[in-house]
Amino acid sequence: MRLLKVDTLQEAREKLLKAAAGKPLKTEKVHFASSLGRVLAEDMKSEENIPGFRRSTVDGYAVRAIDTQGVTESIPVFLDVIETVEMGVAPTKKVGPGQAIYVPTGGMVPEGADAMVMIEFCEKFDETSIAVYDPVSPGRNVVTIGEDIAKGRGFLSKGQVIRPQEVGVLASAGVFEPEVFSPWKVTVISTGDELVGGEATPEKGQIRDINTYSVSAAAARLGFEVIGTKVLKDDEALIEATVKEAMAVSDLVVVSGGSSQGEKDHTADVMDRLSGGGVFTHGIALKPGKPTILGYDDARETVLVGLPGHPAAAMMVFELMIGWLWRTLTGQKERPMVVAEITENVAAAGGRATCQLVELEDEDGAYKAVPIFGKSGLMTTLTRADGYVLIETNEEGLKEGQQVKVRLF
Amino acid sequence: MRLLKVDTLQEAREKLLKAAAGKPLKTEKVHFASSLGRVLAEDMKSEENIPGFRRSTVDGYAVRAIDTQGVTESIPVFLDVIETVEMGVAPTKKVGPGQAIYVPTGGMVPEGADAMVMIEFCEKFDETSIAVYDPVSPGRNVVTIGEDIAKGRGFLSKGQVIRPQEVGVLASAGVFEPEVFSPWKVTVISTGDELVGGEATPEKGQIRDINTYSVSAAAARLGFEVIGTKVLKDDEALIEATVKEAMAVSDLVVVSGGSSQGEKDHTADVMDRLSGGGVFTHGIALKPGKPTILGYDDARETVLVGLPGHPAAAMMVFELMIGWLWRTLTGQKERPMVVAEITENVAAAGGRATCQLVELEDEDGAYKAVPIFGKSGLMTTLTRADGYVLIETNEEGLKEGQQVKVRLF
C-alpha cells in the first residue's frame, strides 16, 4: 500500500490560498434589508453626514451655553422662549442672547444655540420665559453633524459580516444596495458502494448517506449556494463524468469518500485528470482528516476538494479548509474563541495537527472544556461538541488544567 | 413630567416569561435537509441502531482476537483468508478459528470475528493465507451495533439549534421530518414625526427610519418571520389602528418610539387599551433602554413590546428581552461567552442594569474587552462592537483589568 505524501495543515492551507488567489471573487449588489449574513465586498464611505443636522439627545431647551454660566439651583438665569420645535421640522428662528427654544429628544437644535438644557432643570416662569438652573457647557446634550457617521469617512469595512446593526447603519446612511461577495456555487458529491441516498432504507452492510447533507449545510452556513448533490457508487467513470459536469457550473466541487490511496480510491486521479494536473495536496497531516485532496482547475476556475468518507472527519475538514479559505479570501475577522480549562490530558498526534472536539461547561463563570473521545466517524461526537481545540502540528498535547481556546461551531 | 415606575431587568424578564407562558408554542415538521438554524421541539430518539451492523474502522482483516494472542513482530499467526467483503454488501461466511475475512474501512464485520487487524500489520503469505503480526483485543477497530446511536436512546434534545452536524445525524438516523418550533410571526412598527421610511431623502430635521430594518433583521436572526413593517407618524389613532391590525395576525408586535411617558408618547396607552390592560411593564431599570413597554394580549395571544426610539437602544432591548424570551421558551442552551479583561473602568448606573458595548482584541491568546463609549443612539457604537457585557442591577461597575464575560452579537 502506497503511503500518502502528506502536507502539514499550514502547508496545505498556503497551497490552497495560493491556488484560489487566481480565482476572482465575484460581487453583487443586494438590497440592504435582505443582506443579513452577507459579507461586505467594499469599504463603505458615507456620502453624507449622519446626522445631517444637530440633534438633541434630551427633551429640553436649546440655549447659548454662555448664558448659563454660573447659574445654580438658587440663582437661575431667565431666558425668553421664542419657539417650540416639532419633531421632523426645522426651527424657523435662531437662538440669540437671553433666548431659548424648546426641542424634543431627537429634534433639530436651532442655530445660535450650542447646548441643550434638560427640561428637568428648567421651570416655566411665565408664558414666554423659563428659569434655568443648570450650567451647561458647549455641546452638552447635542449630537453634532456627522457625529455618528462623518461624510467621506469609512463606516464599515470590506469583510464585515452583516449583522442586524450593520443593516441598521446601512439604512441610516442611505446605502440601499451594498456590494457583497457573491456566494460560491457548490456541488457536493458523496461516493461509496455502501451508501444509500435519499430516503431509501439501507440493507445489511449499507448505511445512509450523511455527507451530502452535512457538507451542504456547512456550505450553506458559509453563505454558499449548493447547486447540486449526488450520491454515487465507487465507479471511476461515473465519478469522473459527474465531477466534470459539476466543474462546468460550480466554483467548488466537493467529493467525499474515495480520497485515500487504495484500489477503490478514484477521487484524486479523477480530480487530477480533469484539472490538467491541478491536484496539489493528497493527504494532510491532520487528525481527523488525513485523506484529504485539494486541487484547482485553472481553466474553469474551480476549487476541488476530496474529503474523507467519515462524516465527522468530512465536516471538520470542510470547516478547517474551505471555511478557513472563504473567510480568508473575503477578509472576515476571526470569530472570537472561548478560553476554557481542559479537563483531561489530550495527546497530540505526533507530527499531525489535531482537532479535539470539546463540550463546554460553565462552572461559576469559568469555562471547562471536556474532551469528547470517540471513534472517528461517529457523528454523535460532533453533535455533543460545542466546538473544537486545534492543536497545531508539532505543538505538544494538552495537559489537564491547561487553558485552551475553543473555536465554536 | 411623570416619572416612570420601572422594573428591574430581572423583574421585567420574570413578568414577560410568566405572560408568554400562556402562549402555546406551535411546532411544525420540516425536511431535515432544510432545517439548518431551526430549533428542535422534541427530544429525538432513534428507532434503529446506528450503525445497524458492526463496521470496521480500518482496511484489514476480521479475526477472532483470541487467535492473535501472543503474536509479535517475529512470531506471527497464520490465518486462512476465506472471503473478501465488498463495501455495502453483507459477508456470506463466518470467521471460524484460524480464519480471517478481508473487510475495507466502513465495511461489515462478519459473524465470528470480534476484532479487525489493520492491513499494515498483515502480510500475504500465499494466495489463501496471511501472517498477522499484531495481537488485537476484542472490539479493536470495530464500531459496534448502535455505538453511534443506540435504538431507543435519545440522541438530540429539545431546544437544540440545528447545526450542520445535527443535519448529518438526522440523515444518519433516518429522521427525515424532525419537529421544530414554528417561528413567531412578527410585525415591526417604527413611530416618529421625524422619520422618513423607505428610500426617500430626509429633509432638514428628518432622519431615515432605522428600526424597522435593524429590528426586523434581529428578529430574522432569531428565526422569526417578519410579516410586516410600517413607519408611522406620532398619531395616536393611526398607531392604534395599525397595532390592532397587526395583533390580529402576529405573535409579536414591536413598536419603537413613543415609549416614554411624554405628551406624544402613545405606545403604552395604545397597547394597554388594545390588550385590555395587558401592559405589565412600563420602564426597565436598564441602560440603555429605560423606556421599554412590555405587555401581553390574552385574547389574541400576542406579545407586545414598545422599544426606545434610539436605534442602538432599540436593538439592545430587543435582544435582551425578546431574544432572551425566545431562547428561554424554546429551551436553547446559553451561547458560550468570551472571557476577557476589561481595559477601562466602567461605571455602573446606580440601581440599573447596564449593557456595556465592547470591542474584543486578541493579545497573545488573551482577550481584551475595550469599552465603547458614545452617546446613546449612535448606531456606529453597535457596529464597532463585537458584543456586550451585562452588568446586572446592583452589581458594581467594572474595574480596569477585571475579567468580564462578553456576550457576542
XYZ file of N, CA and C in Angstrom, chain A residues 33-186:
462
model
N -31.866 45.494 3.111
C -32.826 44.892 4.038
C -32.785 43.368 3.972
N -32.241 42.831 2.892
C -32.098 41.368 2.845
C -30.625 40.976 2.769
N -29.786 41.735 3.445
C -28.341 41.486 3.369
C -27.789 40.790 4.611
N -28.671 40.436 5.554
C -28.214 39.794 6.796
C -27.360 38.567 6.501
N -26.180 38.501 7.107
C -25.310 37.338 6.944
C -24.383 37.422 5.743
N -24.628 38.347 4.836
C -23.745 38.503 3.682
C -22.456 39.186 4.123
N -21.433 39.137 3.259
C -20.134 39.711 3.595
C -19.863 40.921 2.688
N -19.597 42.055 3.282
C -19.357 43.280 2.503
C -18.126 43.115 1.623
N -18.253 43.528 0.363
C -17.147 43.402 -0.583
C -16.449 44.733 -0.821
N -16.857 45.757 -0.114
C -16.229 47.072 -0.291
C -16.230 47.812 1.035
N -15.243 48.701 1.179
C -15.274 49.608 2.320
C -16.385 50.611 2.064
N -17.145 50.886 3.103
C -18.278 51.792 2.942
C -17.902 53.185 3.404
N -18.052 54.137 2.518
C -17.894 55.536 2.912
C -19.242 56.203 2.786
N -19.499 57.136 3.671
C -20.802 57.786 3.619
C -20.758 58.990 2.693
N -21.821 59.151 1.914
C -21.943 60.301 1.016
C -22.479 61.508 1.768
N -22.869 61.281 2.998
C -23.483 62.390 3.731
C -23.133 62.278 5.208
N -23.382 63.371 5.925
C -23.194 63.353 7.364
C -24.412 62.746 8.040
N -24.166 61.869 9.025
C -25.250 61.291 9.821
C -24.972 61.607 11.283
N -25.800 62.345 12.013
C -26.988 63.010 11.466
C -26.591 64.189 10.596
N -27.522 64.638 9.761
C -27.251 65.732 8.836
C -27.515 67.089 9.466
N -27.974 67.064 10.709
C -28.231 68.319 11.446
C -27.949 68.031 12.917
N -27.797 69.072 13.706
C -27.527 68.848 15.126
C -28.798 68.368 15.822
N -28.681 67.270 16.531
C -29.861 66.683 17.171
C -29.739 66.759 18.687
N -30.847 66.976 19.319
C -30.882 66.967 20.779
C -30.994 65.524 21.288
N -30.283 65.230 22.365
C -30.414 63.890 22.952
C -31.404 63.898 24.122
N -31.998 65.050 24.398
C -32.928 65.175 25.537
C -34.144 66.016 25.135
N -35.190 65.931 25.957
C -36.271 66.906 25.885
C -35.813 68.110 26.689
N -35.814 69.312 26.081
C -35.371 70.473 26.859
C -35.261 71.717 26.005
N -34.393 72.602 26.441
C -34.275 73.902 25.777
C -32.896 74.083 25.164
N -32.902 74.516 23.896
C -31.666 74.882 23.220
C -31.276 76.277 23.697
N -30.035 76.411 24.139
C -29.575 77.690 24.712
C -28.171 77.999 24.212
N -27.690 79.211 24.501
C -26.281 79.533 24.356
C -25.636 79.187 25.693
N -24.669 78.281 25.676
C -24.092 77.795 26.938
C -23.614 78.953 27.805
N -23.100 79.977 27.150
C -22.534 81.112 27.886
C -23.594 81.785 28.775
N -24.857 81.731 28.332
C -25.943 82.332 29.114
C -26.197 81.605 30.434
N -25.716 80.350 30.517
C -25.999 79.572 31.739
C -24.807 79.560 32.679
N -23.759 80.229 32.321
C -22.554 80.237 33.176
C -22.886 80.765 34.562
N -22.460 80.007 35.549
C -22.578 80.473 36.927
C -23.944 80.291 37.556
N -24.924 79.750 36.798
C -26.225 79.558 37.454
C -26.138 78.412 38.451
N -26.989 78.451 39.463
C -27.018 77.390 40.472
C -28.492 77.078 40.740
N -28.689 76.141 41.632
C -30.079 75.784 41.963
C -30.832 76.958 42.587
N -30.075 77.870 43.244
C -30.764 79.009 43.865
C -30.702 80.278 43.016
N -29.734 80.350 42.129
C -29.643 81.540 41.266
C -29.783 81.139 39.807
N -31.014 81.008 39.307
C -31.207 80.624 37.907
C -30.973 81.808 36.969
N -30.952 81.471 35.670
C -30.982 82.540 34.687
C -32.358 82.458 34.014
N -32.890 83.612 33.639
C -34.204 83.650 32.994
C -34.023 83.869 31.499
N -34.647 82.993 30.699
C -34.495 83.087 29.242
C -35.868 83.187 28.582
N -35.924 83.910 27.463
C -37.168 84.033 26.697
C -37.321 82.834 25.765
N -38.448 82.182 25.849
C -38.705 81.054 24.948
C -39.351 81.604 23.687
N -38.638 81.474 22.556
C -39.119 82.132 21.339
C -39.732 81.173 20.313
N -39.613 79.876 20.577
C -40.172 78.923 19.602
C -40.243 77.532 20.226
N -41.095 76.698 19.669
C -41.140 75.280 20.048
C -40.916 74.466 18.775
N -39.832 73.699 18.770
C -39.506 72.902 17.585
C -40.288 71.588 17.627
N -40.870 71.240 16.498
C -41.564 69.953 16.411
C -40.600 68.923 15.826
N -40.860 67.654 16.144
C -40.052 66.581 15.566
C -40.185 66.609 14.057
N -39.039 66.454 13.401
C -39.070 66.328 11.946
C -39.199 67.653 11.218
N -39.181 68.751 11.956
C -39.357 70.056 11.336
C -38.178 70.943 11.748
N -37.646 71.721 10.793
C -36.533 72.605 11.110
C -37.048 73.833 11.862
N -36.272 74.325 12.831
C -36.675 75.545 13.545
C -36.681 76.726 12.570
N -37.486 77.744 12.872
C -37.528 78.902 11.976
C -36.697 80.059 12.534
N -36.375 79.999 13.818
C -35.650 81.120 14.423
C -34.271 80.681 14.912
N -33.428 81.712 15.185
C -32.123 81.496 15.798
C -32.210 81.827 17.281
N -31.380 81.153 18.066
C -31.319 81.490 19.492
C -30.315 82.624 19.683
N -30.796 83.743 20.175
C -29.911 84.878 20.451
C -29.610 84.945 21.940
N -28.808 85.882 22.381
C -28.508 86.037 23.811
C -29.807 86.177 24.605
N -29.867 85.458 25.724
C -31.034 85.546 26.586
C -32.255 84.797 26.049
N -32.066 84.005 25.007
C -33.209 83.294 24.418
C -33.039 81.765 24.504
N -34.177 81.074 24.381
C -34.177 79.611 24.376
C -35.272 79.123 23.439
N -35.073 77.935 22.886
C -36.093 77.308 22.033
C -36.290 75.879 22.515
N -37.563 75.464 22.672
C -37.841 74.099 23.129
C -37.571 73.109 21.998
N -36.842 72.019 22.329
C -36.545 70.960 21.343
C -36.776 69.598 22.001
N -37.569 68.738 21.378
C -37.745 67.397 21.947
C -36.547 66.496 21.621
N -36.441 65.375 22.293
C -35.368 64.404 22.028
C -35.371 64.029 20.550
N -34.219 64.156 19.918
C -34.130 63.794 18.510
C -34.466 64.948 17.581
N -34.955 66.065 18.146
C -35.319 67.221 17.324
C -34.080 68.013 16.909
N -34.304 68.948 16.001
C -33.204 69.718 15.438
C -32.883 70.903 16.335
N -31.602 71.039 16.677
C -31.149 72.141 17.534
C -30.992 73.389 16.651
N -31.623 74.493 17.025
C -31.603 75.681 16.159
C -30.236 76.363 16.120
N -30.018 77.142 15.100
C -28.790 77.933 15.011
C -28.698 78.875 16.201
N -27.509 79.260 16.523
C -27.312 80.192 17.649
C -27.100 79.439 18.951
N -27.839 78.329 19.126
C -27.689 77.540 20.358
C -26.494 76.607 20.227
N -25.834 76.328 21.339
C -24.713 75.384 21.312
C -24.824 74.333 22.412
N -25.976 74.288 23.089
C -26.167 73.260 24.121
C -27.655 73.087 24.389
N -27.986 71.937 24.997
C -29.363 71.673 25.417
C -29.395 71.548 26.943
N -30.385 72.207 27.565
C -30.620 72.013 28.996
C -31.801 71.062 29.137
N -31.628 70.025 29.939
C -32.728 69.068 30.138
C -33.914 69.767 30.788
N -35.105 69.364 30.394
C -36.321 70.008 30.890
C -36.426 69.905 32.419
N -35.828 68.845 32.982
C -35.856 68.665 34.432
C -35.161 69.807 35.184
N -34.267 70.509 34.506
C -33.532 71.603 35.167
C -34.073 72.978 34.767
N -35.271 72.992 34.229
C -35.882 74.258 33.841
C -37.243 74.374 34.522
N -37.714 75.592 34.657
C -39.011 75.822 35.263
C -39.711 76.884 34.434
N -40.993 76.671 34.161
C -41.726 77.724 33.438
C -41.878 78.907 34.372
N -41.451 80.060 33.933
C -41.559 81.247 34.774
C -42.860 81.970 34.444
N -43.080 82.271 33.181
C -44.388 82.751 32.733
C -44.617 82.195 31.342
N -45.610 82.708 30.644
C -45.973 82.122 29.347
C -44.808 82.102 28.362
N -43.903 83.052 28.461
C -42.872 83.177 27.431
C -41.449 83.062 27.971
N -41.314 82.723 29.237
C -39.938 82.606 29.717
C -39.766 81.461 30.715
N -38.494 81.018 30.829
C -38.169 79.938 31.751
C -37.007 80.345 32.649
N -36.963 79.669 33.805
C -35.799 79.802 34.688
C -34.952 78.562 34.472
N -33.630 78.736 34.270
C -32.726 77.623 34.012
C -31.780 77.459 35.195
N -31.701 76.239 35.757
C -30.919 76.020 36.978
C -29.637 75.216 36.727
N -29.333 74.940 35.462
C -28.205 74.039 35.176
C -27.187 74.740 34.275
N -25.966 74.876 34.758
C -24.955 75.485 33.893
C -24.440 74.430 32.912
N -24.696 74.641 31.627
C -24.258 73.636 30.640
C -23.038 74.133 29.878
N -22.196 73.196 29.496
C -21.033 73.554 28.682
C -21.404 73.399 27.205
N -20.672 74.048 26.319
C -20.991 73.949 24.895
C -20.976 72.481 24.435
N -21.928 72.120 23.622
C -22.008 70.757 23.093
C -22.826 69.823 23.953
N -23.192 70.256 25.143
C -23.926 69.404 26.078
C -25.274 68.940 25.499
N -25.501 67.611 25.541
C -26.771 67.013 25.100
C -27.092 67.255 23.625
N -26.052 67.461 22.840
C -26.250 67.689 21.403
C -25.386 66.690 20.619
N -26.000 65.986 19.682
C -25.229 65.176 18.738
C -24.884 66.083 17.567
N -23.601 66.216 17.278
C -23.201 67.153 16.224
C -23.377 66.531 14.839
N -23.314 67.375 13.847
C -23.440 66.921 12.452
C -22.321 65.923 12.145
N -22.691 64.766 11.650
C -21.686 63.769 11.275
C -21.073 63.031 12.461
N -21.625 63.203 13.652
C -21.026 62.541 14.822
C -21.183 61.019 14.745
N -22.285 60.523 14.194
C -22.445 59.077 14.051
C -21.617 58.596 12.851
N -21.830 59.206 11.711
C -21.046 58.869 10.513
C -20.675 60.179 9.827
N -19.372 60.422 9.688
C -18.934 61.658 9.046
C -18.859 61.453 7.535
N -19.311 62.452 6.792
C -19.279 62.409 5.322
C -17.867 62.105 4.839
N -17.758 61.135 3.938
C -16.443 60.830 3.362
C -15.604 59.888 4.215
N -16.038 59.632 5.430
C -15.279 58.722 6.293
C -15.827 57.298 6.179
N -14.929 56.327 6.328
C -15.378 54.940 6.278
C -16.199 54.600 7.505
N -17.236 53.816 7.321
C -18.027 53.409 8.493
C -18.252 51.907 8.556
N -17.968 51.211 7.472
C -17.996 49.737 7.517
C -16.887 49.260 6.597
N -16.264 48.145 6.960
C -15.127 47.683 6.167
C -15.460 46.424 5.382
N -14.781 46.286 4.276
C -14.799 45.067 3.482
C -14.531 43.869 4.406
N -15.245 42.804 4.202
C -15.035 41.613 5.037
C -15.970 41.553 6.232
N -16.696 42.637 6.466
C -17.626 42.651 7.600
C -18.831 41.763 7.278
N -19.134 40.844 8.190
C -20.365 40.075 8.058
C -21.515 40.958 8.534
N -22.549 41.043 7.753
C -23.654 41.958 8.068
C -24.556 41.361 9.147
N -24.565 42.039 10.296
C -25.410 41.674 11.434
C -26.590 42.664 11.468
N -27.514 42.488 12.411
C -28.636 43.446 12.444
C -28.164 44.902 12.561
N -27.112 45.150 13.318
C -26.687 46.539 13.464
C -26.105 47.114 12.173
N -25.490 46.255 11.359
C -24.990 46.748 10.073
C -26.162 47.049 9.141
N -27.204 46.224 9.214
C -28.413 46.539 8.443
C -28.914 47.920 8.852
N -28.919 48.172 10.160
C -29.379 49.463 10.665
C -28.530 50.620 10.191
N -27.225 50.442 10.216
C -26.349 51.553 9.855
C -26.402 51.789 8.344
N -26.623 50.746 7.566
C -26.799 50.927 6.118
C -28.079 51.724 5.846
N -29.137 51.401 6.616
C -30.393 52.156 6.493
C -30.146 53.622 6.830
N -29.435 53.823 7.915
C -29.168 55.169 8.414
C -28.410 56.005 7.395
N -27.429 55.406 6.749
C -26.584 56.132 5.805
C -27.206 56.187 4.408
N -28.339 55.503 4.245
C -28.967 55.538 2.931
C -28.224 54.729 1.878
N -27.484 53.718 2.337
C -26.815 52.816 1.379
C -27.767 51.648 1.135
N -28.560 51.757 0.092
C -29.637 50.792 -0.086
C -29.182 49.538 -0.826
N -28.071 49.640 -1.525
C -27.601 48.460 -2.272
C -26.116 48.230 -2.067
N -25.732 47.736 -0.904
C -24.311 47.491 -0.664
C -23.787 46.374 -1.569
N -22.504 46.449 -1.849
C -21.830 45.429 -2.665
C -21.369 44.318 -1.721
N -21.789 43.100 -1.998
C -21.382 41.961 -1.160
C -20.770 40.885 -2.042
N -20.063 39.965 -1.420
C -19.488 38.866 -2.197
C -20.588 37.921 -2.671
N -20.480 37.515 -3.918
C -21.419 36.521 -4.439
C -21.059 35.174 -3.840
N -22.055 34.408 -3.482
C -21.757 33.100 -2.897
C -21.136 32.178 -3.945
N -20.242 31.335 -3.505
C -19.745 30.298 -4.398
C -20.872 29.299 -4.664
N -20.894 28.846 -5.910
C -21.814 27.766 -6.275
C -21.097 26.449 -6.014
N -21.756 25.573 -5.298
C -21.103 24.366 -4.814
C -21.867 23.111 -5.229
